[in-house]
PDB file of C-alpha atoms in Angstrom:
ATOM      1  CA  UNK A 126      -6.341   6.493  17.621  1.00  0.00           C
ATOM      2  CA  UNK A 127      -5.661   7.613  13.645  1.00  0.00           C
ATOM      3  CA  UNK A 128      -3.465   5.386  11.483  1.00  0.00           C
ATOM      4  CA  UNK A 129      -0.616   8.697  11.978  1.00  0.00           C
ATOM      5  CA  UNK A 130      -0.494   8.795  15.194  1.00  0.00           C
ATOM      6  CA  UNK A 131       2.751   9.346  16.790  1.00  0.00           C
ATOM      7  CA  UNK A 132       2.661   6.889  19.613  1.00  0.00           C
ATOM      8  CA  UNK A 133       3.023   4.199  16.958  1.00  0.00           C
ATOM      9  CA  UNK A 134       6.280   5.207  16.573  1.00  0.00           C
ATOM     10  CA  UNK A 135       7.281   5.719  19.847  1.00  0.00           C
ATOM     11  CA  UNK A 136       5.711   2.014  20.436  1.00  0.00           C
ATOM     12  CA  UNK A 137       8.043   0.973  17.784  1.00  0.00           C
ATOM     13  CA  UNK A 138      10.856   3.238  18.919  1.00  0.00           C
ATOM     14  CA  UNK A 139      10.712   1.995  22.899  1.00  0.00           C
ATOM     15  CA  UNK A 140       9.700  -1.479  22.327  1.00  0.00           C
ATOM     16  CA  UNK A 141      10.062  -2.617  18.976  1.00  0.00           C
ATOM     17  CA  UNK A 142       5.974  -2.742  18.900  1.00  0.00           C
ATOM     18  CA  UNK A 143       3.885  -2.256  15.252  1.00  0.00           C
ATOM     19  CA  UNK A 144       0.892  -0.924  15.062  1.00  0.00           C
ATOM     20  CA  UNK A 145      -2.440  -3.819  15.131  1.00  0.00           C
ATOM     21  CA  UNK A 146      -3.905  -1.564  12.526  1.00  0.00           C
ATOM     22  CA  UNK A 147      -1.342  -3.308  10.197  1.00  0.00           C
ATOM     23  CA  UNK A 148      -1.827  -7.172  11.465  1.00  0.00           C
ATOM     24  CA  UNK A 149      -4.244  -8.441   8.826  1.00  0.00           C
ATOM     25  CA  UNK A 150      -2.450  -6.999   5.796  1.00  0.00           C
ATOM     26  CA  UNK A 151       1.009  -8.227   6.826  1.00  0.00           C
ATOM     27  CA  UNK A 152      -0.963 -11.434   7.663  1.00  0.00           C
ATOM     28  CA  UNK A 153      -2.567 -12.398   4.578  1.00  0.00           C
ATOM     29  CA  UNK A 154       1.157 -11.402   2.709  1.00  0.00           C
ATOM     30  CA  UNK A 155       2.933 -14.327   4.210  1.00  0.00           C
ATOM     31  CA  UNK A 156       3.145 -16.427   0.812  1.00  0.00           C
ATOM     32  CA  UNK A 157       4.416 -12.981  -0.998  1.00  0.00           C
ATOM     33  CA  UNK A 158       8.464 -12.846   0.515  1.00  0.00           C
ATOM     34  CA  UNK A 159      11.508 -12.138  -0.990  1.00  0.00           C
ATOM     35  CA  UNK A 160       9.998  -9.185  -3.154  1.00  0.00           C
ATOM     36  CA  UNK A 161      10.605  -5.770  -3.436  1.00  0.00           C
ATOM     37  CA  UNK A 162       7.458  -4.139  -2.759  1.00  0.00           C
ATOM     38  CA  UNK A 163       5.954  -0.772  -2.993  1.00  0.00           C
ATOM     39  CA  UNK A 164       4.331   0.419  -0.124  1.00  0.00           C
ATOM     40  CA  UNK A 165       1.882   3.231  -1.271  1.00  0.00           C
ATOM     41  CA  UNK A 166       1.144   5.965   1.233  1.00  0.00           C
ATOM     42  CA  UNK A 167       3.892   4.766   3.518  1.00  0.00           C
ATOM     43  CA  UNK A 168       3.068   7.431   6.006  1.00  0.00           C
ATOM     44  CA  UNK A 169       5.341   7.198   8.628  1.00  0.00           C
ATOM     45  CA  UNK A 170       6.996   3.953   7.253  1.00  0.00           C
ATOM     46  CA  UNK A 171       5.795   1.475  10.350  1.00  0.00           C
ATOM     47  CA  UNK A 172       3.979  -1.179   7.994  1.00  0.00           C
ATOM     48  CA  UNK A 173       7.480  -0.557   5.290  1.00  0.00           C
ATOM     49  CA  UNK A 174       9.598  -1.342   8.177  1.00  0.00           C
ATOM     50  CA  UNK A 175       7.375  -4.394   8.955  1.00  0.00           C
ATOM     51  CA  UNK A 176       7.168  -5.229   5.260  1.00  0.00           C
ATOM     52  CA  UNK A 177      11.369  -5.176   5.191  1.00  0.00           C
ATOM     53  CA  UNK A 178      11.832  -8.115   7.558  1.00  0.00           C
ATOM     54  CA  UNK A 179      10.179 -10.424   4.260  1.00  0.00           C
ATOM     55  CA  UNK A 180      11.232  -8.800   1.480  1.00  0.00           C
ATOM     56  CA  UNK A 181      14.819  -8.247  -0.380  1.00  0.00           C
ATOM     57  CA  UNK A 182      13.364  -4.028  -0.773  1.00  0.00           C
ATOM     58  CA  UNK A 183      10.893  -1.754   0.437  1.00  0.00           C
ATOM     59  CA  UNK A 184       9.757   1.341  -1.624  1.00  0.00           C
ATOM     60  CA  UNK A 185       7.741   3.597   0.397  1.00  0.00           C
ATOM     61  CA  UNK A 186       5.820   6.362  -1.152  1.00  0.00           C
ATOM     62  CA  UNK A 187       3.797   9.346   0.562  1.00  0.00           C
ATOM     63  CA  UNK A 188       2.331  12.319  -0.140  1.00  0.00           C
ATOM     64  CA  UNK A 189       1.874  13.843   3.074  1.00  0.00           C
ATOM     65  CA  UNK A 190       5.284  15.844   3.686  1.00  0.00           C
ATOM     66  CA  UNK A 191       5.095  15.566   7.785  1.00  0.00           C
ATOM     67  CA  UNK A 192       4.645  11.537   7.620  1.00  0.00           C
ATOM     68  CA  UNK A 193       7.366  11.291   5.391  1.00  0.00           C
ATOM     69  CA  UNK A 194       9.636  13.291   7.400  1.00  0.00           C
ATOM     70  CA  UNK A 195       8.673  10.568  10.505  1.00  0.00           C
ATOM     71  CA  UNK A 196       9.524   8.072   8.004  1.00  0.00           C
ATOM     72  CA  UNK A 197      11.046   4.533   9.912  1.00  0.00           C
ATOM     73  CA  UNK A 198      14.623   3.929   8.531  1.00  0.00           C
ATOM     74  CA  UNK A 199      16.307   0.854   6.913  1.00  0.00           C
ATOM     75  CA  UNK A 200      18.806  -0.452   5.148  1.00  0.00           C
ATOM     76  CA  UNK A 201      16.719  -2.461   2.324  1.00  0.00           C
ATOM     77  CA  UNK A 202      14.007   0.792   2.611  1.00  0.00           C
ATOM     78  CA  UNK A 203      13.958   3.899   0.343  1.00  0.00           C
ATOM     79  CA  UNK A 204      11.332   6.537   0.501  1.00  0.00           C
ATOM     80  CA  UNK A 205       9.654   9.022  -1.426  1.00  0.00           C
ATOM     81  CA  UNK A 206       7.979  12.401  -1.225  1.00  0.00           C
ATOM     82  CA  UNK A 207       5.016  12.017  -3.788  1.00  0.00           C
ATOM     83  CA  UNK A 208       1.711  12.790  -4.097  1.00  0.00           C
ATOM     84  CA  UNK A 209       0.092  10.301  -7.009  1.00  0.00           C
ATOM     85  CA  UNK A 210      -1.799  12.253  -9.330  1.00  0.00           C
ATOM     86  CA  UNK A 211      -2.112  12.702 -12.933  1.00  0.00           C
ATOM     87  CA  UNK A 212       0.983  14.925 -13.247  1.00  0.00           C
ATOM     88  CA  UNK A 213       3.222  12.846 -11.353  1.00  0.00           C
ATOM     89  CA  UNK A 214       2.377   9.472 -12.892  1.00  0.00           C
ATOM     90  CA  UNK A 215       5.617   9.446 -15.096  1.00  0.00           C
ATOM     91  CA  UNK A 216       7.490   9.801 -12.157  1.00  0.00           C
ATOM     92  CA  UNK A 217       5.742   6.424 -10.133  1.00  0.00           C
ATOM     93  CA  UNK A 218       6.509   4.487 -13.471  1.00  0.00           C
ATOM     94  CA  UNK A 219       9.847   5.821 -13.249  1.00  0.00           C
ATOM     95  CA  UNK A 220      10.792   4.509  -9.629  1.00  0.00           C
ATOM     96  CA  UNK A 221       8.391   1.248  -9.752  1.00  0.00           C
ATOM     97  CA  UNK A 222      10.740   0.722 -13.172  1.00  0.00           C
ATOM     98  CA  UNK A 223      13.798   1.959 -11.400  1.00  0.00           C
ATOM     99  CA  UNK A 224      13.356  -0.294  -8.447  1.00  0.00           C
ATOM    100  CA  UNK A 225      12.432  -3.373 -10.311  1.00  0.00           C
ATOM    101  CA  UNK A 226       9.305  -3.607  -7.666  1.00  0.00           C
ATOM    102  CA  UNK A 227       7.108  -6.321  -8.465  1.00  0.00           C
ATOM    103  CA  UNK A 228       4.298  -6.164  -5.757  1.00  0.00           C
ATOM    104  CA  UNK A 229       2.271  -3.248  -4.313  1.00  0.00           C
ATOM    105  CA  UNK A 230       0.893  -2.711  -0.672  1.00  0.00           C
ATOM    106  CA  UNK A 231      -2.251  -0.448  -0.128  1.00  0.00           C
ATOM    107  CA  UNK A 232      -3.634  -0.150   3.070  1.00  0.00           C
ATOM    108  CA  UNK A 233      -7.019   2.196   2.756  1.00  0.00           C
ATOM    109  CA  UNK A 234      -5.190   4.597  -0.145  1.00  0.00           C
ATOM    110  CA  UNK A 235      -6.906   4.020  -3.443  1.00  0.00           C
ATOM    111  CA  UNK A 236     -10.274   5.857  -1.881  1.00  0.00           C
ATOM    112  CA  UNK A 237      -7.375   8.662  -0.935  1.00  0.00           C
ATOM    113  CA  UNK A 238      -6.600   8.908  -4.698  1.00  0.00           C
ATOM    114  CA  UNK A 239      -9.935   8.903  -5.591  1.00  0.00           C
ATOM    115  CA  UNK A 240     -10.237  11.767  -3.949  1.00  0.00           C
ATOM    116  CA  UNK A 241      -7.679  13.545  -5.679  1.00  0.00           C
ATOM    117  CA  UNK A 242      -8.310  12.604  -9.241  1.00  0.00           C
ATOM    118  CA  UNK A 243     -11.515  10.813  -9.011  1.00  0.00           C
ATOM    119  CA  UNK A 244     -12.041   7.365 -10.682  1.00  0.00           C
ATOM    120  CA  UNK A 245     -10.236   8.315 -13.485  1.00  0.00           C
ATOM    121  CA  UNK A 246      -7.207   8.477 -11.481  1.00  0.00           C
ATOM    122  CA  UNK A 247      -7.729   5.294  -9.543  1.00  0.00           C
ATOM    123  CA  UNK A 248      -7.990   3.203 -13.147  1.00  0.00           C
ATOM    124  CA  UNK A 249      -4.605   4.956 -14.416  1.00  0.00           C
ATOM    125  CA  UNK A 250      -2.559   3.697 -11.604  1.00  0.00           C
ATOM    126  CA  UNK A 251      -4.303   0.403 -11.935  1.00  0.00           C
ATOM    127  CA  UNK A 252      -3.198   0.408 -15.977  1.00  0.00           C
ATOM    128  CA  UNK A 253      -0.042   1.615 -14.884  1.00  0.00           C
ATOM    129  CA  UNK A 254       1.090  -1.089 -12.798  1.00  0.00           C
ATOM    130  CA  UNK A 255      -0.274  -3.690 -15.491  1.00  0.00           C
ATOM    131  CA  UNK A 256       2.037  -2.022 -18.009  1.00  0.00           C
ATOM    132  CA  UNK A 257       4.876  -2.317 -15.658  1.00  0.00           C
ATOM    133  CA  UNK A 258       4.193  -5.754 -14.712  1.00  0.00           C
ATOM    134  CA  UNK A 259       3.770  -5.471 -11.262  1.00  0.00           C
ATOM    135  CA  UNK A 260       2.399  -8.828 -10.295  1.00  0.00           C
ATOM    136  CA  UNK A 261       0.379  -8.799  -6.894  1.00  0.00           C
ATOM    137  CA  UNK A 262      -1.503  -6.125  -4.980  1.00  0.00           C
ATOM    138  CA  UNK A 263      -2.229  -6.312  -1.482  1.00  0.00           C
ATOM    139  CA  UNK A 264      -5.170  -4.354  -0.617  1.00  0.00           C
ATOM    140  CA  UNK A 265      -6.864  -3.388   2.999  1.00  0.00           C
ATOM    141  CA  UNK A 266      -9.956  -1.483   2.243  1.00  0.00           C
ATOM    142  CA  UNK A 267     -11.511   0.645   4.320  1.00  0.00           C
ATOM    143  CA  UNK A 268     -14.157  -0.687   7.245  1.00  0.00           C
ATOM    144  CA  UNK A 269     -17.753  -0.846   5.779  1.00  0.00           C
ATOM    145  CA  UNK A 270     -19.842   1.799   6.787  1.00  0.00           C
ATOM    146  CA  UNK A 271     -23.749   2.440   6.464  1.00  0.00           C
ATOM    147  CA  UNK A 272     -23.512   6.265   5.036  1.00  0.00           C
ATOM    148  CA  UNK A 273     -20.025   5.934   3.258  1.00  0.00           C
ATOM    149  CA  UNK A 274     -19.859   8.287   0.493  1.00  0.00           C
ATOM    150  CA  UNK A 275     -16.521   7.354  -1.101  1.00  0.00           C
ATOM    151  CA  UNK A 276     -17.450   5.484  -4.175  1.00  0.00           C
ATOM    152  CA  UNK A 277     -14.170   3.064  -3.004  1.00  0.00           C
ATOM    153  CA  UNK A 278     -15.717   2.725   0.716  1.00  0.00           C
ATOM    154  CA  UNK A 279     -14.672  -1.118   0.825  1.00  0.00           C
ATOM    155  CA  UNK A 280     -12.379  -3.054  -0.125  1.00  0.00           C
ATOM    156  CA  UNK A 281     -14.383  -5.246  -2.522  1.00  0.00           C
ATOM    157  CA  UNK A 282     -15.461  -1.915  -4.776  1.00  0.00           C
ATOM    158  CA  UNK A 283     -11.544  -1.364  -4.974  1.00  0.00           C
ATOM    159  CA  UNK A 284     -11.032  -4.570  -6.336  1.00  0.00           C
ATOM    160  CA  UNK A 285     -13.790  -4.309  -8.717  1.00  0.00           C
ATOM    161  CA  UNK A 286     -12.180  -1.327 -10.318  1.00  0.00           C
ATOM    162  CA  UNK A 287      -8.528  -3.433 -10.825  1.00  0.00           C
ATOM    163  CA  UNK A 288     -10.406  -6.248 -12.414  1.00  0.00           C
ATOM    164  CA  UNK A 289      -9.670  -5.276 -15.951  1.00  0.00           C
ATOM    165  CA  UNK A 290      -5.980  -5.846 -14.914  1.00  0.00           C
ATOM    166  CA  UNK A 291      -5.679  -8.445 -11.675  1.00  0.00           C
ATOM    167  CA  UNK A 292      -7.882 -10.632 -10.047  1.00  0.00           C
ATOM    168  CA  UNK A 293      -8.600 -11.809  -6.909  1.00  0.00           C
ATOM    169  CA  UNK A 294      -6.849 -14.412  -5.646  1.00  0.00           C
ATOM    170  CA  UNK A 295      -6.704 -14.610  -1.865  1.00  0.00           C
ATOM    171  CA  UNK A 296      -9.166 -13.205   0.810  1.00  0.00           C
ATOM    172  CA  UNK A 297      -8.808 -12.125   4.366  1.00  0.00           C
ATOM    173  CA  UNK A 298     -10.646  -9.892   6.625  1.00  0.00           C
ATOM    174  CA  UNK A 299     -10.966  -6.627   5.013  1.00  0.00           C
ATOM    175  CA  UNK A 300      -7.476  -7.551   2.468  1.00  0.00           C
ATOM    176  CA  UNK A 301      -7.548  -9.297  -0.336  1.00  0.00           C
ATOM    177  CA  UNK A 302      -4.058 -10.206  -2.796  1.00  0.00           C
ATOM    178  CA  UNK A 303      -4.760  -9.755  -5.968  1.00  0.00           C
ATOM    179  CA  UNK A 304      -2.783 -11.110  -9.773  1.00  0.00           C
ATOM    180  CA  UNK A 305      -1.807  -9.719 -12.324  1.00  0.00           C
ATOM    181  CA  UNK A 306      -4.100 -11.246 -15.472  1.00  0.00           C
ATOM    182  CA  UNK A 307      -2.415 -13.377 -18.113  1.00  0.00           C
TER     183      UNK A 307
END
């Protein structure tokens, strides 16, 4: 089943269910509560919604217009529309400023902005949240693969390319949390 798939929310909907496909990321969070958190490509705001039950805010952003319109309501969640790129990086400062947020959930998106702006993208939004001070990142790569061709096709190259700014400091599964440097 893909990570959009609308009987996730009609699990969630009927019987209160979230998705597996967000268990280890949530899982290896549980020392990082009381935040407010950004979660970046939100899609349809399941793992924001999950994310909400530990933290004072959610802030979900996502690019893809028909997720975001499926987007899981709350009181301590706000959405955006947004598609990260070079053009709109002024406007992620201005809400990750605006919002105070002080951690950042990625489940399997920093190979989606390498896609759109390469690796020169990736390593602005990783300077970015430096400069802002966002403190942790919580990262789920993507499932290793023999013939990936993503230069981000795991979860350790992702880190690798935030290690100017954070560092690894816990490990689980396919997630790892990482710190902002000192």
């Amino acid at each position: 089943m893909r990570f959009d798939d609308d009987s996730y929310i009609e699990a969630f909907y009927q019987r209160g269910e979230y998705p597996k496909i967000h268990n280890d990321i949530f899982h290896i969070s549980h020392n990082l509560r009381d935040e407010i958190v950004l979660d970046l490509g939100s899609c349809t705001g399941l793992l924001s919604k999950r994310l909400s039950t530990r933290n004072k805010a959610v802030v979900g952003i996502e690019a893809n217009a028909n997720s975001f319109a499926k987007s899981v309501l709350g009181d301590n969640i706000i959405y955006y529309n947004l598609k990260v790129n070079d053009a709109t990086r002024p406007r992620v400062k201005e809400i990750l400023i605006l919002h105070g947020v002080q951690t950042v959930y990625a489940r399997r998106v920093f190979p989606e902005l390498y896609d759109t702006g390469g690796l020169a993208l990736v390593k602005k939004v990783c300077a970015l949240f430096a400069e802002v001070g966002i403190q942790h990142i919580v990262i789920e790569g993507r499932q290793k693969t023999p013939n990936a061709t993503n230069l981000l096709s795991n979860v350790d190259a992702e880190c690798a390319i935030f290690s100017e700014h954070y560092r690894v400091i816990k490990t689980y599964k396919n997630c790892r949390i990482l710190k902002l440097r000192e």
